[in-house]
Amino acid sequence: MRKIVIDILRKIFPFLFTVALWRLSVPWLNPAGVLSVIPIFYCSFIRPVPYFTPFAILFCFLLDYKFNTVLMWTICYCIYYAVINIQNFIDLTHTNRNGVYAFMLFFGLIIFFITIGHIGLANLLSGVLIFITTSLMYIPITILLKAAQDD
């Protein structure tokens, strides 16, 4: 019985962790729950979790809602998902450092497009701060996700 409960918790951990990161938004550290992009990216591209893609699209839409962007996160996620799954010469499941460079490219492009939408020093500094904070939190969060999913 204990093994069954542990297996169930391992399977639902990425889903619950994404919800928790989205709900725990702090204006200067996790604005609009942006840290939830880390498990979305990791569990979709680096270490795919079954049935996670529809959940990831839903949470990208919810990030759009909290960020007040019109489908920016959702469209970028869908484009990245299509590009990664159509081509066959880039395999993100076998990257070093849990795919941090692929994540920084994905996340950096989205933050760049959001930042240039309203050019200003405060917006630029906010975009840089969000990018640095999220990139620094990527490795610890992915280590936690990997440890929770290992058998």
PDB file of C-alpha atoms in Angstrom:
ATOM      1  CA  MET A   1       0.000   0.000   0.000  1.00  0.00           C
ATOM      2  CA  ARG A   2       2.840   2.389   0.880  1.00  0.00           C
ATOM      3  CA  LYS A   3       4.534   1.773  -2.481  1.00  0.00           C
ATOM      4  CA  ILE A   4       1.288   2.543  -4.322  1.00  0.00           C
ATOM      5  CA  VAL A   5       0.913   5.863  -2.494  1.00  0.00           C
ATOM      6  CA  ILE A   6       4.554   6.790  -3.192  1.00  0.00           C
ATOM      7  CA  ASP A   7       4.142   5.926  -6.881  1.00  0.00           C
ATOM      8  CA  ILE A   8       1.018   8.072  -7.107  1.00  0.00           C
ATOM      9  CA  LEU A   9       2.773  10.996  -5.408  1.00  0.00           C
ATOM     10  CA  ARG A  10       5.730  10.676  -7.803  1.00  0.00           C
ATOM     11  CA  LYS A  11       3.401  10.803 -10.774  1.00  0.00           C
ATOM     12  CA  ILE A  12       1.440  13.841  -9.595  1.00  0.00           C
ATOM     13  CA  PHE A  13       4.390  15.779  -8.114  1.00  0.00           C
ATOM     14  CA  PRO A  14       5.220  17.774 -11.307  1.00  0.00           C
ATOM     15  CA  PHE A  15       1.578  18.824 -11.612  1.00  0.00           C
ATOM     16  CA  LEU A  16       1.263  19.884  -7.974  1.00  0.00           C
ATOM     17  CA  PHE A  17       4.648  21.607  -8.001  1.00  0.00           C
ATOM     18  CA  THR A  18       3.674  23.667 -11.053  1.00  0.00           C
ATOM     19  CA  VAL A  19       0.445  24.750  -9.374  1.00  0.00           C
ATOM     20  CA  ALA A  20       2.335  25.660  -6.185  1.00  0.00           C
ATOM     21  CA  LEU A  21       4.923  27.768  -8.032  1.00  0.00           C
ATOM     22  CA  TRP A  22       2.193  29.539  -9.972  1.00  0.00           C
ATOM     23  CA  ARG A  23       0.212  30.324  -6.813  1.00  0.00           C
ATOM     24  CA  LEU A  24       3.247  31.455  -4.770  1.00  0.00           C
ATOM     25  CA  SER A  25       3.829  34.650  -6.660  1.00  0.00           C
ATOM     26  CA  VAL A  26       5.887  37.398  -5.040  1.00  0.00           C
ATOM     27  CA  PRO A  27       6.287  40.729  -6.907  1.00  0.00           C
ATOM     28  CA  TRP A  28      10.083  40.852  -6.874  1.00  0.00           C
ATOM     29  CA  LEU A  29      11.052  37.145  -6.776  1.00  0.00           C
ATOM     30  CA  ASN A  30       8.271  35.295  -8.594  1.00  0.00           C
ATOM     31  CA  PRO A  31       6.175  37.908 -10.416  1.00  0.00           C
ATOM     32  CA  ALA A  32       2.933  36.457 -11.758  1.00  0.00           C
ATOM     33  CA  GLY A  33       4.132  32.969 -10.841  1.00  0.00           C
ATOM     34  CA  VAL A  34       6.797  32.968 -13.543  1.00  0.00           C
ATOM     35  CA  LEU A  35       8.807  30.249 -11.782  1.00  0.00           C
ATOM     36  CA  SER A  36       6.127  27.790 -12.856  1.00  0.00           C
ATOM     37  CA  VAL A  37       7.715  27.970 -16.316  1.00  0.00           C
ATOM     38  CA  ILE A  38      10.589  25.857 -14.975  1.00  0.00           C
ATOM     39  CA  PRO A  39       8.587  22.669 -14.310  1.00  0.00           C
ATOM     40  CA  ILE A  40       6.537  23.362 -17.438  1.00  0.00           C
ATOM     41  CA  PHE A  41       9.701  23.446 -19.551  1.00  0.00           C
ATOM     42  CA  TYR A  42      11.503  20.631 -17.728  1.00  0.00           C
ATOM     43  CA  CYS A  43       8.588  18.197 -17.680  1.00  0.00           C
ATOM     44  CA  SER A  44       7.688  18.929 -21.301  1.00  0.00           C
ATOM     45  CA  PHE A  45      11.063  18.974 -23.056  1.00  0.00           C
ATOM     46  CA  ILE A  46      13.905  17.693 -20.858  1.00  0.00           C
ATOM     47  CA  ARG A  47      12.259  14.854 -18.942  1.00  0.00           C
ATOM     48  CA  PRO A  48       8.819  14.395 -20.516  1.00  0.00           C
ATOM     49  CA  VAL A  49       6.008  13.429 -18.180  1.00  0.00           C
ATOM     50  CA  PRO A  50       2.988  11.629 -19.666  1.00  0.00           C
ATOM     51  CA  TYR A  51      -0.099  13.825 -20.104  1.00  0.00           C
ATOM     52  CA  PHE A  52       1.813  16.946 -19.066  1.00  0.00           C
ATOM     53  CA  THR A  53       1.502  18.838 -22.372  1.00  0.00           C
ATOM     54  CA  PRO A  54      -2.193  19.826 -22.033  1.00  0.00           C
ATOM     55  CA  PHE A  55      -1.501  20.847 -18.439  1.00  0.00           C
ATOM     56  CA  ALA A  56       1.503  22.917 -19.580  1.00  0.00           C
ATOM     57  CA  ILE A  57      -0.572  24.693 -22.225  1.00  0.00           C
ATOM     58  CA  LEU A  58      -3.219  25.492 -19.599  1.00  0.00           C
ATOM     59  CA  PHE A  59      -0.608  26.952 -17.263  1.00  0.00           C
ATOM     60  CA  CYS A  60       1.007  28.949 -20.058  1.00  0.00           C
ATOM     61  CA  PHE A  61      -2.446  30.414 -20.640  1.00  0.00           C
ATOM     62  CA  LEU A  62      -2.742  31.155 -16.904  1.00  0.00           C
ATOM     63  CA  LEU A  63       0.676  32.875 -17.020  1.00  0.00           C
ATOM     64  CA  ASP A  64      -0.645  34.980 -19.887  1.00  0.00           C
ATOM     65  CA  TYR A  65      -3.581  35.907 -17.679  1.00  0.00           C
ATOM     66  CA  LYS A  66      -1.399  36.922 -14.725  1.00  0.00           C
ATOM     67  CA  PHE A  67       1.208  38.697 -16.890  1.00  0.00           C
ATOM     68  CA  ASN A  68      -1.487  40.525 -18.895  1.00  0.00           C
ATOM     69  CA  THR A  69       0.036  39.303 -22.132  1.00  0.00           C
ATOM     70  CA  VAL A  70      -2.196  38.167 -24.943  1.00  0.00           C
ATOM     71  CA  LEU A  71      -1.270  34.491 -25.457  1.00  0.00           C
ATOM     72  CA  MET A  72       2.479  35.244 -25.476  1.00  0.00           C
ATOM     73  CA  TRP A  73       3.503  32.350 -23.209  1.00  0.00           C
ATOM     74  CA  THR A  74       1.027  29.943 -24.806  1.00  0.00           C
ATOM     75  CA  ILE A  75       2.046  30.683 -28.397  1.00  0.00           C
ATOM     76  CA  CYS A  76       5.771  30.560 -27.609  1.00  0.00           C
ATOM     77  CA  TYR A  77       5.344  27.252 -25.769  1.00  0.00           C
ATOM     78  CA  CYS A  78       3.393  25.751 -28.674  1.00  0.00           C
ATOM     79  CA  ILE A  79       5.972  26.963 -31.216  1.00  0.00           C
ATOM     80  CA  TYR A  80       8.863  25.611 -29.137  1.00  0.00           C
ATOM     81  CA  TYR A  81       7.008  22.318 -28.630  1.00  0.00           C
ATOM     82  CA  ALA A  82       6.395  22.005 -32.364  1.00  0.00           C
ATOM     83  CA  VAL A  83       9.994  22.846 -33.292  1.00  0.00           C
ATOM     84  CA  ILE A  84      11.478  20.421 -30.760  1.00  0.00           C
ATOM     85  CA  ASN A  85       9.155  17.548 -31.708  1.00  0.00           C
ATOM     86  CA  ILE A  86       9.250  17.987 -35.503  1.00  0.00           C
ATOM     87  CA  GLN A  87      13.018  18.101 -35.950  1.00  0.00           C
ATOM     88  CA  ASN A  88      15.244  15.157 -35.092  1.00  0.00           C
ATOM     89  CA  PHE A  89      18.762  16.548 -34.683  1.00  0.00           C
ATOM     90  CA  ILE A  90      18.312  18.351 -31.334  1.00  0.00           C
ATOM     91  CA  ASP A  91      17.530  15.993 -28.474  1.00  0.00           C
ATOM     92  CA  LEU A  92      16.875  17.953 -25.290  1.00  0.00           C
ATOM     93  CA  THR A  93      16.399  14.812 -23.204  1.00  0.00           C
ATOM     94  CA  HIS A  94      20.166  14.185 -23.305  1.00  0.00           C
ATOM     95  CA  THR A  95      21.461  17.677 -22.560  1.00  0.00           C
ATOM     96  CA  ASN A  96      23.926  18.618 -19.842  1.00  0.00           C
ATOM     97  CA  ARG A  97      22.907  20.539 -16.713  1.00  0.00           C
ATOM     98  CA  ASN A  98      19.234  19.598 -17.123  1.00  0.00           C
ATOM     99  CA  GLY A  99      18.908  21.723 -20.263  1.00  0.00           C
ATOM    100  CA  VAL A 100      19.602  25.065 -18.621  1.00  0.00           C
ATOM    101  CA  TYR A 101      20.845  26.639 -21.864  1.00  0.00           C
ATOM    102  CA  ALA A 102      17.762  25.536 -23.799  1.00  0.00           C
ATOM    103  CA  PHE A 103      15.613  26.941 -21.001  1.00  0.00           C
ATOM    104  CA  MET A 104      17.503  30.246 -21.003  1.00  0.00           C
ATOM    105  CA  LEU A 105      16.948  30.554 -24.765  1.00  0.00           C
ATOM    106  CA  PHE A 106      13.230  29.773 -24.430  1.00  0.00           C
ATOM    107  CA  PHE A 107      12.679  32.017 -21.421  1.00  0.00           C
ATOM    108  CA  GLY A 108      15.011  34.789 -22.565  1.00  0.00           C
ATOM    109  CA  LEU A 109      13.227  35.205 -25.894  1.00  0.00           C
ATOM    110  CA  ILE A 110       9.841  35.489 -24.207  1.00  0.00           C
ATOM    111  CA  ILE A 111      11.083  38.013 -21.623  1.00  0.00           C
ATOM    112  CA  PHE A 112      12.801  39.955 -24.410  1.00  0.00           C
ATOM    113  CA  PHE A 113       9.562  40.199 -26.414  1.00  0.00           C
ATOM    114  CA  ILE A 114       7.614  41.209 -23.315  1.00  0.00           C
ATOM    115  CA  THR A 115      10.238  43.832 -22.403  1.00  0.00           C
ATOM    116  CA  ILE A 116      10.447  45.468 -25.833  1.00  0.00           C
ATOM    117  CA  GLY A 117       6.664  45.818 -25.838  1.00  0.00           C
ATOM    118  CA  HIS A 118       7.034  48.802 -23.481  1.00  0.00           C
ATOM    119  CA  ILE A 119      10.530  50.158 -23.784  1.00  0.00           C
ATOM    120  CA  GLY A 120      11.758  51.920 -20.670  1.00  0.00           C
ATOM    121  CA  LEU A 121      14.527  51.647 -18.118  1.00  0.00           C
ATOM    122  CA  ALA A 122      12.298  50.272 -15.353  1.00  0.00           C
ATOM    123  CA  ASN A 123      10.796  47.653 -17.667  1.00  0.00           C
ATOM    124  CA  LEU A 124      14.244  46.684 -18.961  1.00  0.00           C
ATOM    125  CA  LEU A 125      15.637  46.283 -15.449  1.00  0.00           C
ATOM    126  CA  SER A 126      12.565  44.311 -14.410  1.00  0.00           C
ATOM    127  CA  GLY A 127      13.008  41.966 -17.390  1.00  0.00           C
ATOM    128  CA  VAL A 128      16.691  41.448 -16.592  1.00  0.00           C
ATOM    129  CA  LEU A 129      15.895  40.772 -12.932  1.00  0.00           C
ATOM    130  CA  ILE A 130      13.183  38.256 -13.839  1.00  0.00           C
ATOM    131  CA  PHE A 131      15.527  36.517 -16.292  1.00  0.00           C
ATOM    132  CA  ILE A 132      18.412  36.300 -13.801  1.00  0.00           C
ATOM    133  CA  THR A 133      16.212  35.125 -10.925  1.00  0.00           C
ATOM    134  CA  THR A 134      14.464  32.456 -12.968  1.00  0.00           C
ATOM    135  CA  SER A 135      17.690  31.234 -14.559  1.00  0.00           C
ATOM    136  CA  LEU A 136      19.332  30.932 -11.134  1.00  0.00           C
ATOM    137  CA  MET A 137      16.358  29.006  -9.754  1.00  0.00           C
ATOM    138  CA  TYR A 138      16.285  26.577 -12.711  1.00  0.00           C
ATOM    139  CA  ILE A 139      18.973  24.162 -11.484  1.00  0.00           C
ATOM    140  CA  PRO A 140      17.677  23.732  -7.880  1.00  0.00           C
ATOM    141  CA  ILE A 141      14.093  23.296  -9.052  1.00  0.00           C
ATOM    142  CA  THR A 142      15.042  20.733 -11.715  1.00  0.00           C
ATOM    143  CA  ILE A 143      17.154  18.817  -9.193  1.00  0.00           C
ATOM    144  CA  LEU A 144      14.119  18.689  -6.904  1.00  0.00           C
ATOM    145  CA  LEU A 145      11.879  17.526  -9.770  1.00  0.00           C
ATOM    146  CA  LYS A 146      14.390  14.854 -10.794  1.00  0.00           C
ATOM    147  CA  ALA A 147      14.778  13.609  -7.218  1.00  0.00           C
ATOM    148  CA  ALA A 148      11.006  13.404  -6.734  1.00  0.00           C
ATOM    149  CA  GLN A 149      10.523  11.431  -9.952  1.00  0.00           C
ATOM    150  CA  ASP A 150      13.391   8.936  -9.554  1.00  0.00           C
ATOM    151  CA  ASP A 151      12.568   5.419  -8.498  1.00  0.00           C
TER     152      ASP A 151
END
